[in-house]
mmCIF file of C-alpha atoms and ligand atoms in Angstrom:
data_model
loop_
_atom_site.group_PDB
_atom_site.id
_atom_site.type_symbol
_atom_site.label_atom_id
_atom_site.label_comp_id
_atom_site.label_asym_id
_atom_site.label_seq_id
_atom_site.Cartn_x
_atom_site.Cartn_y
_atom_site.Cartn_z
ATOM 1 C CA UNK A 1 -2.900 -7.343 4.742
ATOM 2 C CA UNK A 2 -5.414 -5.442 6.883
ATOM 3 C CA UNK A 3 -5.334 -5.271 10.768
ATOM 4 C CA UNK A 4 -8.182 -4.453 13.177
ATOM 5 C CA UNK A 5 -7.581 -3.217 16.649
ATOM 6 C CA UNK A 6 -10.287 -4.577 19.068
ATOM 7 C CA UNK A 7 -10.813 -2.733 22.406
ATOM 8 C CA UNK A 8 -12.559 -5.169 24.722
ATOM 9 C CA UNK A 9 -14.660 -3.182 27.084
ATOM 10 C CA UNK A 10 -17.643 -5.523 27.827
ATOM 11 C CA UNK A 11 -16.685 -6.783 31.211
ATOM 12 C CA UNK A 12 -18.143 -6.167 34.631
ATOM 13 C CA UNK A 13 -15.078 -5.310 36.541
ATOM 14 C CA UNK A 14 -16.236 -7.370 39.519
ATOM 15 C CA UNK A 15 -12.862 -7.656 41.164
ATOM 16 C CA UNK A 16 -12.408 -3.927 41.363
ATOM 17 C CA UNK A 17 -16.095 -3.309 42.321
ATOM 18 C CA UNK A 18 -18.314 -0.265 41.779
ATOM 19 C CA UNK A 19 -19.255 0.738 38.147
ATOM 20 C CA UNK A 20 -17.597 -1.592 35.485
ATOM 21 C CA UNK A 21 -13.950 -0.352 35.729
ATOM 22 C CA UNK A 22 -13.773 0.482 31.846
ATOM 23 C CA UNK A 23 -16.109 3.355 32.611
ATOM 24 C CA UNK A 24 -14.088 4.910 35.567
ATOM 25 C CA UNK A 25 -12.469 8.236 34.857
ATOM 26 C CA UNK A 26 -8.740 7.857 34.643
ATOM 27 C CA UNK A 27 -7.018 11.400 34.406
ATOM 28 C CA UNK A 28 -10.403 12.840 33.315
ATOM 29 C CA UNK A 29 -11.358 10.225 30.656
ATOM 30 C CA UNK A 30 -12.941 6.850 30.650
ATOM 31 C CA UNK A 31 -10.481 3.955 31.000
ATOM 32 C CA UNK A 32 -11.639 2.472 27.710
ATOM 33 C CA UNK A 33 -10.962 5.782 25.910
ATOM 34 C CA UNK A 34 -7.209 5.396 26.759
ATOM 35 C CA UNK A 35 -7.046 2.294 24.533
ATOM 36 C CA UNK A 36 -9.222 3.736 21.990
ATOM 37 C CA UNK A 37 -7.005 6.774 21.693
ATOM 38 C CA UNK A 38 -3.862 4.544 21.295
ATOM 39 C CA UNK A 39 -5.834 2.608 18.654
ATOM 40 C CA UNK A 40 -6.496 5.866 16.693
ATOM 41 C CA UNK A 41 -2.856 6.767 16.931
ATOM 42 C CA UNK A 42 -2.004 3.364 15.353
ATOM 43 C CA UNK A 43 -4.571 4.095 12.573
ATOM 44 C CA UNK A 44 -2.957 7.543 12.007
ATOM 45 C CA UNK A 45 0.536 5.728 11.892
ATOM 46 C CA UNK A 46 -0.963 3.227 9.255
ATOM 47 C CA UNK A 47 -0.083 0.297 11.624
ATOM 48 C CA UNK A 48 -3.701 -0.575 11.907
ATOM 49 C CA UNK A 49 -6.696 -0.165 9.502
ATOM 50 C CA UNK A 50 -9.871 -0.632 11.559
ATOM 51 C CA UNK A 51 -11.031 -0.226 15.141
ATOM 52 C CA UNK A 52 -13.758 -2.274 16.860
ATOM 53 C CA UNK A 53 -15.021 -1.281 20.316
ATOM 54 C CA UNK A 54 -16.760 -3.972 22.330
ATOM 55 C CA UNK A 55 -19.260 -2.538 24.723
ATOM 56 C CA UNK A 56 -21.443 -4.280 27.536
ATOM 57 C CA UNK A 57 -24.862 -4.122 25.907
ATOM 58 C CA UNK A 58 -26.827 -2.859 22.859
ATOM 59 C CA UNK A 59 -27.947 0.046 25.249
ATOM 60 C CA UNK A 60 -24.381 1.139 25.811
ATOM 61 C CA UNK A 61 -23.631 0.864 22.015
ATOM 62 C CA UNK A 62 -26.761 3.227 21.439
ATOM 63 C CA UNK A 63 -25.430 5.536 24.101
ATOM 64 C CA UNK A 64 -21.733 5.747 23.415
ATOM 65 C CA UNK A 65 -21.803 4.904 19.588
ATOM 66 C CA UNK A 66 -22.762 8.508 18.522
ATOM 67 C CA UNK A 67 -19.835 9.993 20.571
ATOM 68 C CA UNK A 68 -17.305 7.942 18.751
ATOM 69 C CA UNK A 69 -15.231 8.811 15.737
ATOM 70 C CA UNK A 70 -17.024 7.847 12.604
ATOM 71 C CA UNK A 71 -14.410 5.093 11.799
ATOM 72 C CA UNK A 72 -14.919 3.174 15.020
ATOM 73 C CA UNK A 73 -17.236 0.131 14.860
ATOM 74 C CA UNK A 74 -19.162 -0.393 18.203
ATOM 75 C CA UNK A 75 -20.633 -3.733 19.026
ATOM 76 C CA UNK A 76 -22.298 -5.330 22.118
ATOM 77 C CA UNK A 77 -20.159 -8.005 23.681
ATOM 78 C CA UNK A 78 -21.190 -11.222 25.441
ATOM 79 C CA UNK A 79 -21.320 -12.764 29.033
ATOM 80 C CA UNK A 80 -17.572 -14.004 28.770
ATOM 81 C CA UNK A 81 -14.548 -12.465 27.271
ATOM 82 C CA UNK A 82 -14.533 -15.083 24.533
ATOM 83 C CA UNK A 83 -18.084 -14.256 23.488
ATOM 84 C CA UNK A 84 -17.201 -10.568 23.491
ATOM 85 C CA UNK A 85 -14.132 -11.512 21.077
ATOM 86 C CA UNK A 86 -16.483 -13.539 18.951
ATOM 87 C CA UNK A 87 -18.793 -10.449 18.352
ATOM 88 C CA UNK A 88 -15.809 -8.265 17.529
ATOM 89 C CA UNK A 89 -14.405 -10.856 15.021
ATOM 90 C CA UNK A 90 -17.903 -11.076 13.346
ATOM 91 C CA UNK A 91 -18.026 -7.289 12.951
ATOM 92 C CA UNK A 92 -14.513 -6.968 11.528
ATOM 93 C CA UNK A 93 -13.476 -7.491 7.919
ATOM 94 C CA UNK A 94 -9.650 -7.503 8.300
ATOM 95 C CA UNK A 95 -7.272 -10.399 7.927
ATOM 96 C CA UNK A 96 -5.695 -10.166 11.334
ATOM 97 C CA UNK A 97 -6.816 -8.590 14.606
ATOM 98 C CA UNK A 98 -5.067 -7.196 17.655
ATOM 99 C CA UNK A 99 -7.235 -8.085 20.715
ATOM 100 C CA UNK A 100 -6.689 -5.644 23.576
ATOM 101 C CA UNK A 101 -8.077 -5.316 27.128
ATOM 102 C CA UNK A 102 -9.620 -1.841 27.674
ATOM 103 C CA UNK A 103 -8.333 -2.386 31.197
ATOM 104 C CA UNK A 104 -4.761 -1.857 29.999
ATOM 105 C CA UNK A 105 -4.720 1.917 29.487
ATOM 106 C CA UNK A 106 -0.843 2.268 28.919
ATOM 107 C CA UNK A 107 -0.347 0.453 25.788
ATOM 108 C CA UNK A 108 2.606 1.699 23.647
ATOM 109 C CA UNK A 109 3.211 1.731 19.970
ATOM 110 C CA UNK A 110 6.556 -0.016 20.348
ATOM 111 C CA UNK A 111 4.742 -3.219 21.640
ATOM 112 C CA UNK A 112 2.332 -3.168 18.689
ATOM 113 C CA UNK A 113 5.178 -2.899 16.459
ATOM 114 C CA UNK A 114 6.908 -5.790 17.818
ATOM 115 C CA UNK A 115 3.725 -7.973 17.474
ATOM 116 C CA UNK A 116 3.098 -6.731 13.838
ATOM 117 C CA UNK A 117 6.857 -7.462 12.948
ATOM 118 C CA UNK A 118 6.419 -11.202 13.964
ATOM 119 C CA UNK A 119 3.038 -11.500 12.262
ATOM 120 C CA UNK A 120 2.922 -13.587 9.137
ATOM 121 C CA UNK A 121 -0.765 -13.243 8.746
ATOM 122 C CA UNK A 122 -1.408 -16.845 9.743
ATOM 123 C CA UNK A 123 0.329 -17.187 13.083
ATOM 124 C CA UNK A 124 -0.759 -16.035 16.465
ATOM 125 C CA UNK A 125 1.531 -13.572 18.404
ATOM 126 C CA UNK A 126 1.223 -12.612 22.067
ATOM 127 C CA UNK A 127 3.216 -10.420 24.628
ATOM 128 C CA UNK A 128 4.740 -12.167 27.352
ATOM 129 C CA UNK A 129 6.705 -10.854 30.439
ATOM 130 C CA UNK A 130 9.152 -13.024 32.360
ATOM 131 C CA UNK A 131 7.749 -13.437 36.015
ATOM 132 C CA UNK A 132 10.197 -11.629 38.140
ATOM 133 C CA UNK A 133 8.687 -12.213 41.657
ATOM 134 C CA UNK A 134 9.450 -15.224 43.931
ATOM 135 C CA UNK A 135 6.223 -17.375 43.730
ATOM 136 C CA UNK A 136 4.462 -19.381 46.360
ATOM 137 C CA UNK A 137 1.425 -21.797 46.235
ATOM 138 C CA UNK A 138 -1.046 -21.793 49.064
ATOM 139 C CA UNK A 139 -3.261 -24.880 49.432
ATOM 140 C CA UNK A 140 -4.449 -27.242 52.100
ATOM 141 C CA UNK A 141 -0.822 -28.302 52.704
ATOM 142 C CA UNK A 142 0.120 -24.679 53.561
ATOM 143 C CA UNK A 143 2.572 -22.478 51.636
ATOM 144 C CA UNK A 144 5.077 -24.070 49.163
ATOM 145 C CA UNK A 145 7.637 -22.272 47.113
ATOM 146 C CA UNK A 146 7.034 -22.536 43.146
ATOM 147 C CA UNK A 147 9.816 -22.272 40.584
ATOM 148 C CA UNK A 148 9.469 -19.251 38.526
ATOM 149 C CA UNK A 149 11.877 -20.318 35.793
ATOM 150 C CA UNK A 150 10.018 -20.556 32.528
ATOM 151 C CA UNK A 151 6.946 -18.714 33.841
ATOM 152 C CA UNK A 152 5.647 -15.675 32.051
ATOM 153 C CA UNK A 153 2.875 -13.207 32.318
ATOM 154 C CA UNK A 154 0.439 -12.886 29.514
ATOM 155 C CA UNK A 155 -0.527 -9.524 28.167
ATOM 156 C CA UNK A 156 -2.491 -7.957 25.295
ATOM 157 C CA UNK A 157 -2.859 -7.051 22.545
ATOM 158 C CA UNK A 158 -2.900 -10.645 21.121
ATOM 159 C CA UNK A 159 -2.647 -10.998 17.483
ATOM 160 C CA UNK A 160 -4.578 -13.608 15.546
ATOM 161 C CA UNK A 161 -5.635 -14.373 11.941
ATOM 162 C CA UNK A 162 -9.210 -13.356 12.247
ATOM 163 C CA UNK A 163 -10.959 -16.026 10.263
ATOM 164 C CA UNK A 164 -9.090 -18.975 11.904
ATOM 165 C CA UNK A 165 -9.789 -17.624 15.399
ATOM 166 C CA UNK A 166 -13.441 -16.991 14.604
ATOM 167 C CA UNK A 167 -13.734 -20.497 13.318
ATOM 168 C CA UNK A 168 -12.640 -21.846 16.665
ATOM 169 C CA UNK A 169 -15.087 -19.576 18.483
ATOM 170 C CA UNK A 170 -18.071 -20.431 16.327
ATOM 171 C CA UNK A 171 -17.405 -24.143 17.032
ATOM 172 C CA UNK A 172 -16.575 -23.714 20.616
ATOM 173 C CA UNK A 173 -18.820 -25.128 23.402
ATOM 174 C CA UNK A 174 -16.795 -23.682 26.306
ATOM 175 C CA UNK A 175 -16.287 -19.970 26.440
ATOM 176 C CA UNK A 176 -14.538 -19.790 29.730
ATOM 177 C CA UNK A 177 -11.044 -19.555 28.524
ATOM 178 C CA UNK A 178 -9.006 -16.855 30.235
ATOM 179 C CA UNK A 179 -7.851 -15.451 26.852
ATOM 180 C CA UNK A 180 -7.878 -16.407 23.216
ATOM 181 C CA UNK A 181 -4.245 -17.720 23.292
ATOM 182 C CA UNK A 182 -5.569 -20.395 25.592
ATOM 183 C CA UNK A 183 -8.262 -21.458 23.095
ATOM 184 C CA UNK A 184 -5.887 -21.348 20.324
ATOM 185 C CA UNK A 185 -3.397 -23.522 21.947
ATOM 186 C CA UNK A 186 -6.036 -26.001 23.250
ATOM 187 C CA UNK A 187 -6.973 -26.517 19.555
ATOM 188 C CA UNK A 188 -3.345 -27.549 18.684
ATOM 189 C CA UNK A 189 -2.076 -24.312 17.156
ATOM 190 C CA UNK A 190 1.360 -22.896 17.539
ATOM 191 C CA UNK A 191 1.822 -19.490 19.071
ATOM 192 C CA UNK A 192 4.697 -16.969 18.641
ATOM 193 C CA UNK A 193 5.539 -14.366 21.368
ATOM 194 C CA UNK A 194 7.129 -11.062 21.870
ATOM 195 C CA UNK A 195 8.330 -9.254 25.035
ATOM 196 C CA UNK A 196 5.454 -7.406 26.647
ATOM 197 C CA UNK A 197 5.877 -4.017 28.525
ATOM 198 C CA UNK A 198 5.774 -3.510 32.394
ATOM 199 C CA UNK A 199 3.590 -0.388 32.067
ATOM 200 C CA UNK A 200 0.962 -2.300 29.952
ATOM 201 C CA UNK A 201 -0.338 -3.779 33.303
ATOM 202 C CA UNK A 202 -4.011 -4.637 33.595
ATOM 203 C CA UNK A 203 -6.294 -2.645 35.992
ATOM 204 C CA UNK A 204 -7.816 -5.614 37.950
ATOM 205 C CA UNK A 205 -7.785 -4.835 41.716
ATOM 206 C CA UNK A 206 -7.778 -1.581 43.727
ATOM 207 C CA UNK A 207 -3.937 -1.265 43.869
ATOM 208 C CA UNK A 208 -3.767 -1.428 40.015
ATOM 209 C CA UNK A 209 -6.354 1.350 39.871
ATOM 210 C CA UNK A 210 -4.319 3.609 42.310
ATOM 211 C CA UNK A 211 -1.216 3.026 40.228
ATOM 212 C CA UNK A 212 -2.895 3.804 37.053
ATOM 213 C CA UNK A 213 -4.181 7.010 38.587
ATOM 214 C CA UNK A 214 -0.670 8.106 39.635
ATOM 215 C CA UNK A 215 0.680 7.282 36.210
ATOM 216 C CA UNK A 216 -2.133 9.259 34.465
ATOM 217 C CA UNK A 217 -1.379 12.266 36.581
ATOM 218 C CA UNK A 218 2.169 12.357 35.369
ATOM 219 C CA UNK A 219 0.805 12.278 31.846
ATOM 220 C CA UNK A 220 -1.568 15.267 32.127
ATOM 221 C CA UNK A 221 -1.011 18.713 31.028
ATOM 222 C CA UNK A 222 -3.332 21.690 32.020
ATOM 223 C CA UNK A 223 -4.055 24.980 30.258
ATOM 224 C CA UNK A 224 -5.998 28.045 31.276
ATOM 225 C CA UNK A 225 -8.175 30.137 29.129
ATOM 226 C CA UNK A 226 -9.956 33.475 29.850
ATOM 227 C CA UNK A 227 -13.416 34.460 28.655
ATOM 228 C CA UNK A 228 -15.237 37.793 29.004
ATOM 229 C CA UNK A 229 -18.729 39.078 27.991
ATOM 230 C CA UNK A 230 -20.976 42.091 28.535
ATOM 231 C CA UNK A 231 -24.452 42.746 27.563
ATOM 232 C CA UNK A 232 -26.740 45.788 28.125
ATOM 233 C CA UNK A 233 -29.751 45.249 30.484
ATOM 234 C CA UNK A 234 -32.992 46.410 28.866
ATOM 235 C CA UNK A 235 -36.742 46.157 29.543
ATOM 236 C CA UNK A 236 -38.845 43.390 27.821
ATOM 237 C CA UNK A 237 -36.202 40.739 27.679
ATOM 238 C CA UNK A 238 -35.757 37.616 29.656
ATOM 239 C CA UNK A 239 -32.632 37.419 31.997
ATOM 240 C CA UNK A 240 -30.926 34.096 31.242
ATOM 241 C CA UNK A 241 -27.635 33.393 33.182
ATOM 242 C CA UNK A 242 -25.994 29.953 33.070
ATOM 243 C CA UNK A 243 -29.080 28.643 31.213
ATOM 244 C CA UNK A 244 -31.396 29.629 34.047
ATOM 245 C CA UNK A 245 -34.160 32.189 33.580
ATOM 246 C CA UNK A 246 -33.929 34.540 36.608
ATOM 247 C CA UNK A 247 -37.024 36.669 37.280
ATOM 248 C CA UNK A 248 -36.098 40.200 36.603
ATOM 249 C CA UNK A 249 -37.735 43.605 35.324
ATOM 250 C CA UNK A 250 -34.691 43.918 33.022
ATOM 251 C CA UNK A 251 -33.072 41.273 30.708
ATOM 252 C CA UNK A 252 -29.876 41.017 28.666
ATOM 253 C CA UNK A 253 -30.153 42.248 25.194
ATOM 254 C CA UNK A 254 -28.420 40.386 22.313
ATOM 255 C CA UNK A 255 -28.714 38.269 19.290
ATOM 256 C CA UNK A 256 -28.892 34.821 21.049
ATOM 257 C CA UNK A 257 -30.593 34.480 24.475
ATOM 258 C CA UNK A 258 -27.790 36.937 25.618
ATOM 259 C CA UNK A 259 -26.694 34.682 28.301
ATOM 260 C CA UNK A 260 -23.401 36.620 29.120
ATOM 261 C CA UNK A 261 -22.366 34.083 31.839
ATOM 262 C CA UNK A 262 -22.565 31.117 29.439
ATOM 263 C CA UNK A 263 -20.883 33.155 26.650
ATOM 264 C CA UNK A 264 -17.760 33.903 28.969
ATOM 265 C CA UNK A 265 -17.545 30.308 30.136
ATOM 266 C CA UNK A 266 -17.773 29.062 26.487
ATOM 267 C CA UNK A 267 -14.954 31.507 25.318
ATOM 268 C CA UNK A 268 -12.831 30.429 28.325
ATOM 269 C CA UNK A 269 -13.043 26.803 27.380
ATOM 270 C CA UNK A 270 -12.454 27.444 23.640
ATOM 271 C CA UNK A 271 -9.579 29.662 24.508
ATOM 272 C CA UNK A 272 -7.822 27.054 26.723
ATOM 273 C CA UNK A 273 -8.359 24.500 24.031
ATOM 274 C CA UNK A 274 -6.844 26.899 21.455
ATOM 275 C CA UNK A 275 -10.019 26.971 19.384
ATOM 276 C CA UNK A 276 -11.691 29.907 17.643
ATOM 277 C CA UNK A 277 -14.012 31.982 19.887
ATOM 278 C CA UNK A 278 -17.845 31.890 19.830
ATOM 279 C CA UNK A 279 -18.006 34.985 17.803
ATOM 280 C CA UNK A 280 -16.148 33.172 15.069
ATOM 281 C CA UNK A 281 -17.721 29.610 15.563
ATOM 282 C CA UNK A 282 -21.383 30.844 16.006
ATOM 283 C CA UNK A 283 -21.457 34.388 14.326
ATOM 284 C CA UNK A 284 -24.354 36.811 15.160
ATOM 285 C CA UNK A 285 -24.910 37.147 11.352
ATOM 286 C CA UNK A 286 -25.800 33.527 10.995
ATOM 287 C CA UNK A 287 -29.580 33.159 11.335
ATOM 288 C CA UNK A 288 -29.282 29.699 13.033
ATOM 289 C CA UNK A 289 -27.871 31.309 16.093
ATOM 290 C CA UNK A 290 -30.697 33.828 16.491
ATOM 291 C CA UNK A 291 -32.399 33.471 19.994
ATOM 292 C CA UNK A 292 -30.337 30.272 20.464
ATOM 293 C CA UNK A 293 -30.183 28.834 23.976
ATOM 294 C CA UNK A 294 -26.581 29.582 24.772
ATOM 295 C CA UNK A 295 -26.163 26.324 26.828
ATOM 296 C CA UNK A 296 -26.109 24.619 23.424
ATOM 297 C CA UNK A 297 -23.233 26.586 22.423
ATOM 298 C CA UNK A 298 -21.377 25.658 25.765
ATOM 299 C CA UNK A 299 -22.154 22.074 25.092
ATOM 300 C CA UNK A 300 -20.685 22.202 21.654
ATOM 301 C CA UNK A 301 -17.667 24.117 22.948
ATOM 302 C CA UNK A 302 -16.944 21.419 25.561
ATOM 303 C CA UNK A 303 -17.507 18.733 22.985
ATOM 304 C CA UNK A 304 -15.107 20.343 20.487
ATOM 305 C CA UNK A 305 -12.458 20.691 23.300
ATOM 306 C CA UNK A 306 -13.054 16.974 24.014
ATOM 307 C CA UNK A 307 -12.491 16.042 20.541
ATOM 308 C CA UNK A 308 -9.051 17.555 20.829
ATOM 309 C CA UNK A 309 -8.361 15.629 24.043
ATOM 310 C CA UNK A 310 -9.197 18.298 26.488
ATOM 311 C CA UNK A 311 -11.369 17.919 29.597
ATOM 312 C CA UNK A 312 -12.643 20.627 31.923
ATOM 313 C CA UNK A 313 -10.988 20.413 35.320
ATOM 314 C CA UNK A 314 -12.212 23.770 36.678
ATOM 315 C CA UNK A 315 -14.118 26.820 35.653
ATOM 316 C CA UNK A 316 -14.061 30.160 37.821
ATOM 317 C CA UNK A 317 -16.576 32.896 37.137
ATOM 318 C CA UNK A 318 -16.991 36.448 38.439
ATOM 319 C CA UNK A 319 -20.156 38.270 37.368
ATOM 320 C CA UNK A 320 -20.977 41.978 38.153
ATOM 321 C CA UNK A 321 -24.589 43.048 38.445
ATOM 322 C CA UNK A 322 -26.355 45.647 40.586
ATOM 323 C CA UNK A 323 -29.877 44.161 40.037
ATOM 324 C CA UNK A 324 -31.385 41.603 40.465
ATOM 325 C CA UNK A 325 -29.697 39.999 43.560
ATOM 326 C CA UNK A 326 -28.426 36.858 42.123
ATOM 327 C CA UNK A 327 -27.249 34.862 45.106
ATOM 328 C CA UNK A 328 -30.618 33.189 45.610
ATOM 329 C CA UNK A 329 -30.245 31.724 42.094
ATOM 330 C CA UNK A 330 -26.575 30.679 42.606
ATOM 331 C CA UNK A 331 -27.261 26.949 43.233
ATOM 332 C CA UNK A 332 -29.574 26.535 40.288
ATOM 333 C CA UNK A 333 -27.179 28.343 37.985
ATOM 334 C CA UNK A 334 -24.191 26.243 39.175
ATOM 335 C CA UNK A 335 -26.221 23.011 38.734
ATOM 336 C CA UNK A 336 -27.196 24.075 35.301
ATOM 337 C CA UNK A 337 -23.552 24.657 34.238
ATOM 338 C CA UNK A 338 -22.453 21.401 36.065
ATOM 339 C CA UNK A 339 -24.822 19.467 33.772
ATOM 340 C CA UNK A 340 -22.477 20.468 30.914
ATOM 341 C CA UNK A 341 -19.156 20.948 32.606
ATOM 342 C CA UNK A 342 -19.276 17.970 35.121
ATOM 343 C CA UNK A 343 -20.107 17.902 38.766
ATOM 344 C CA UNK A 344 -18.034 19.964 41.194
ATOM 345 C CA UNK A 345 -16.094 21.772 38.370
ATOM 346 C CA UNK A 346 -17.278 25.505 38.645
ATOM 347 C CA UNK A 347 -17.307 28.211 41.126
ATOM 348 C CA UNK A 348 -19.430 31.318 40.577
ATOM 349 C CA UNK A 349 -19.023 34.665 42.444
ATOM 350 C CA UNK A 350 -21.577 37.493 42.089
ATOM 351 C CA UNK A 351 -20.472 41.218 42.713
ATOM 352 C CA UNK A 352 -22.694 44.194 42.816
ATOM 353 C CA UNK A 353 -21.354 47.048 40.958
ATOM 354 C CA UNK A 354 -21.242 49.391 43.924
ATOM 355 C CA UNK A 355 -23.126 52.016 41.800
ATOM 356 C CA UNK A 356 -20.228 52.496 39.539
ATOM 357 C CA UNK A 357 -21.308 52.791 35.789
ATOM 358 C CA UNK A 358 -22.616 50.793 33.914
ATOM 359 C CA UNK A 359 -23.016 47.490 35.735
ATOM 360 C CA UNK A 360 -23.427 49.332 39.109
ATOM 361 C CA UNK A 361 -26.351 51.167 37.751
ATOM 362 C CA UNK A 362 -28.136 48.248 36.240
ATOM 363 C CA UNK A 363 -27.308 49.159 32.680
ATOM 364 C CA UNK A 364 -25.229 46.190 31.929
ATOM 365 C CA UNK A 365 -23.971 42.811 33.331
ATOM 366 C CA UNK A 366 -20.221 42.012 32.944
ATOM 367 C CA UNK A 367 -18.861 38.410 33.266
ATOM 368 C CA UNK A 368 -15.212 37.076 33.385
ATOM 369 C CA UNK A 369 -14.540 33.501 33.425
ATOM 370 C CA UNK A 370 -11.301 31.349 33.557
ATOM 371 C CA UNK A 371 -11.240 27.678 32.461
ATOM 372 C CA UNK A 372 -8.660 25.180 33.279
ATOM 373 C CA UNK A 373 -8.578 22.279 30.746
ATOM 374 C CA UNK A 374 -6.389 19.136 30.999
ATOM 375 C CA UNK A 375 -5.230 16.685 28.424
ATOM 376 C CA UNK A 376 -3.338 13.493 28.551
ATOM 377 C CA UNK A 377 0.151 14.137 27.373
ATOM 378 C CA UNK A 378 0.185 10.670 25.758
ATOM 379 C CA UNK A 379 -2.182 11.623 23.180
ATOM 380 C CA UNK A 380 0.024 14.405 21.735
ATOM 381 C CA UNK A 381 3.484 12.854 22.133
ATOM 382 C CA UNK A 382 3.364 9.638 20.350
HETATM 383 N N1 CTP B 401 -14.139 -8.254 28.862
HETATM 384 C C1 CTP B 401 -14.999 -8.222 27.761
HETATM 385 N N2 CTP B 401 -16.220 -9.038 27.944
HETATM 386 C C2 CTP B 401 -16.390 -9.880 28.808
HETATM 387 C C3 CTP B 401 -15.512 -9.886 29.987
HETATM 388 C C4 CTP B 401 -14.320 -9.099 29.894
HETATM 389 O O1 CTP B 401 -14.976 -7.444 26.745
HETATM 390 N N3 CTP B 401 -17.479 -10.603 29.026
HETATM 391 C C5 CTP B 401 -13.069 -7.383 28.796
HETATM 392 C C6 CTP B 401 -13.022 -6.406 29.999
HETATM 393 O O2 CTP B 401 -13.799 -5.260 29.767
HETATM 394 C C7 CTP B 401 -11.641 -6.096 30.188
HETATM 395 C C8 CTP B 401 -10.849 -7.311 29.555
HETATM 396 O O3 CTP B 401 -11.810 -8.107 28.906
HETATM 397 O O4 CTP B 401 -11.082 -4.791 29.366
HETATM 398 C C9 CTP B 401 -10.013 -8.095 30.533
HETATM 399 O O5 CTP B 401 -10.906 -8.689 31.368
HETATM 400 P P1 CTP B 401 -10.969 -8.613 33.037
HETATM 401 O O6 CTP B 401 -9.778 -7.808 33.543
HETATM 402 O O7 CTP B 401 -11.223 -9.881 33.537
HETATM 403 O O8 CTP B 401 -12.271 -7.471 33.091
HETATM 404 P P2 CTP B 401 -13.626 -7.745 33.805
HETATM 405 O O9 CTP B 401 -14.098 -9.241 33.510
HETATM 406 O O10 CTP B 401 -14.438 -6.500 33.400
HETATM 407 O O11 CTP B 401 -13.300 -7.838 35.447
HETATM 408 P P3 CTP B 401 -13.597 -8.897 36.438
HETATM 409 O O12 CTP B 401 -13.108 -10.247 36.019
HETATM 410 O O13 CTP B 401 -12.967 -8.421 37.731
HETATM 411 O O14 CTP B 401 -15.123 -8.900 36.578
HETATM 412 MG MG1 MG B 402 -13.087 -10.971 33.892
#
């Protein structure tokens, strides 16, 4: 029996406000990616066979689809959660599905195992948590206590036989149910349940978001990488630094565009991620890299690091050049690098060589860069 894991990320996040919450960055990665990474771990652990990601629109599928691992099916959702689920079920080919809110980033494997253990392939199973708080109802008659005995909070993932649930959704005329369990029960079906998990809470309001940010921080590890480069300054070559062409009598000599600054930053990023250096990944002997715009290499290095779960937290650069004076170009260079590294993630310092050979006599430019990369601990530990 095959199981699909569906990440529902097509909502508007109206209660939290701002951009749809699933696209907010939590610990450096989009909220929806937390669930996707969990799903990938489930595939690796052979608990799940297929992943479907439901995004808000065909445009978002076009934009995000190419950045996804090849085995993830991306589809556009609908105006309500039930319609988003229907699209996912249509796209899947598995017998059972685990339907999970992208707004619940801290799903653990143990909960998924509990659900799968109770699954017969034909029943539905959902996670429930006993309500622990004293409850009140507020209405026109004022505040009255509500007995919490027998009340449970519903979570996701919710497990269903795919074809049976799809049948209900294809025939439904009302798509406003809060979750699929509601639709399932309304049609006279039986439901099994397992114990949910406290930390599998849903990010709905501002307080949830703040709590998620704190939890994500505890799960983050950082590593620092060092990069260095030097190129000779010669006449008749453009001077490219951080992807910006700086007017200069002399330019840097080299096989690519000789952008020493971008090379140092790329090596720092690759080193922090524990990946091979640029000389190994993009060798000068390979004709494909002749005269290449080095910002392309940096983009590739950042994306390779991203594939291993690393995101750039901070990059610090020191560059030594006697001529030309580079401070007037600093803002443009920083902006150019930010277009790859992310806004507000780089500091660049220019030093003159004080006449000391060879940078101080305009014969070369030296660059040192350090990159701090962070990764969510959760990806590597379970
Ligand atoms: N969802 C979806 N398609 C919809 C509505 C919701 O895929 N048409 C997803 C959300 O992206 C979220 C999950 O269902 O991951 C749980 O829904 P909820 O917390 O209500 O998210 P939103 O609908 O986005 O938020 P709000 O109700 O505050 O607008
Ligand atoms: Mg909603």
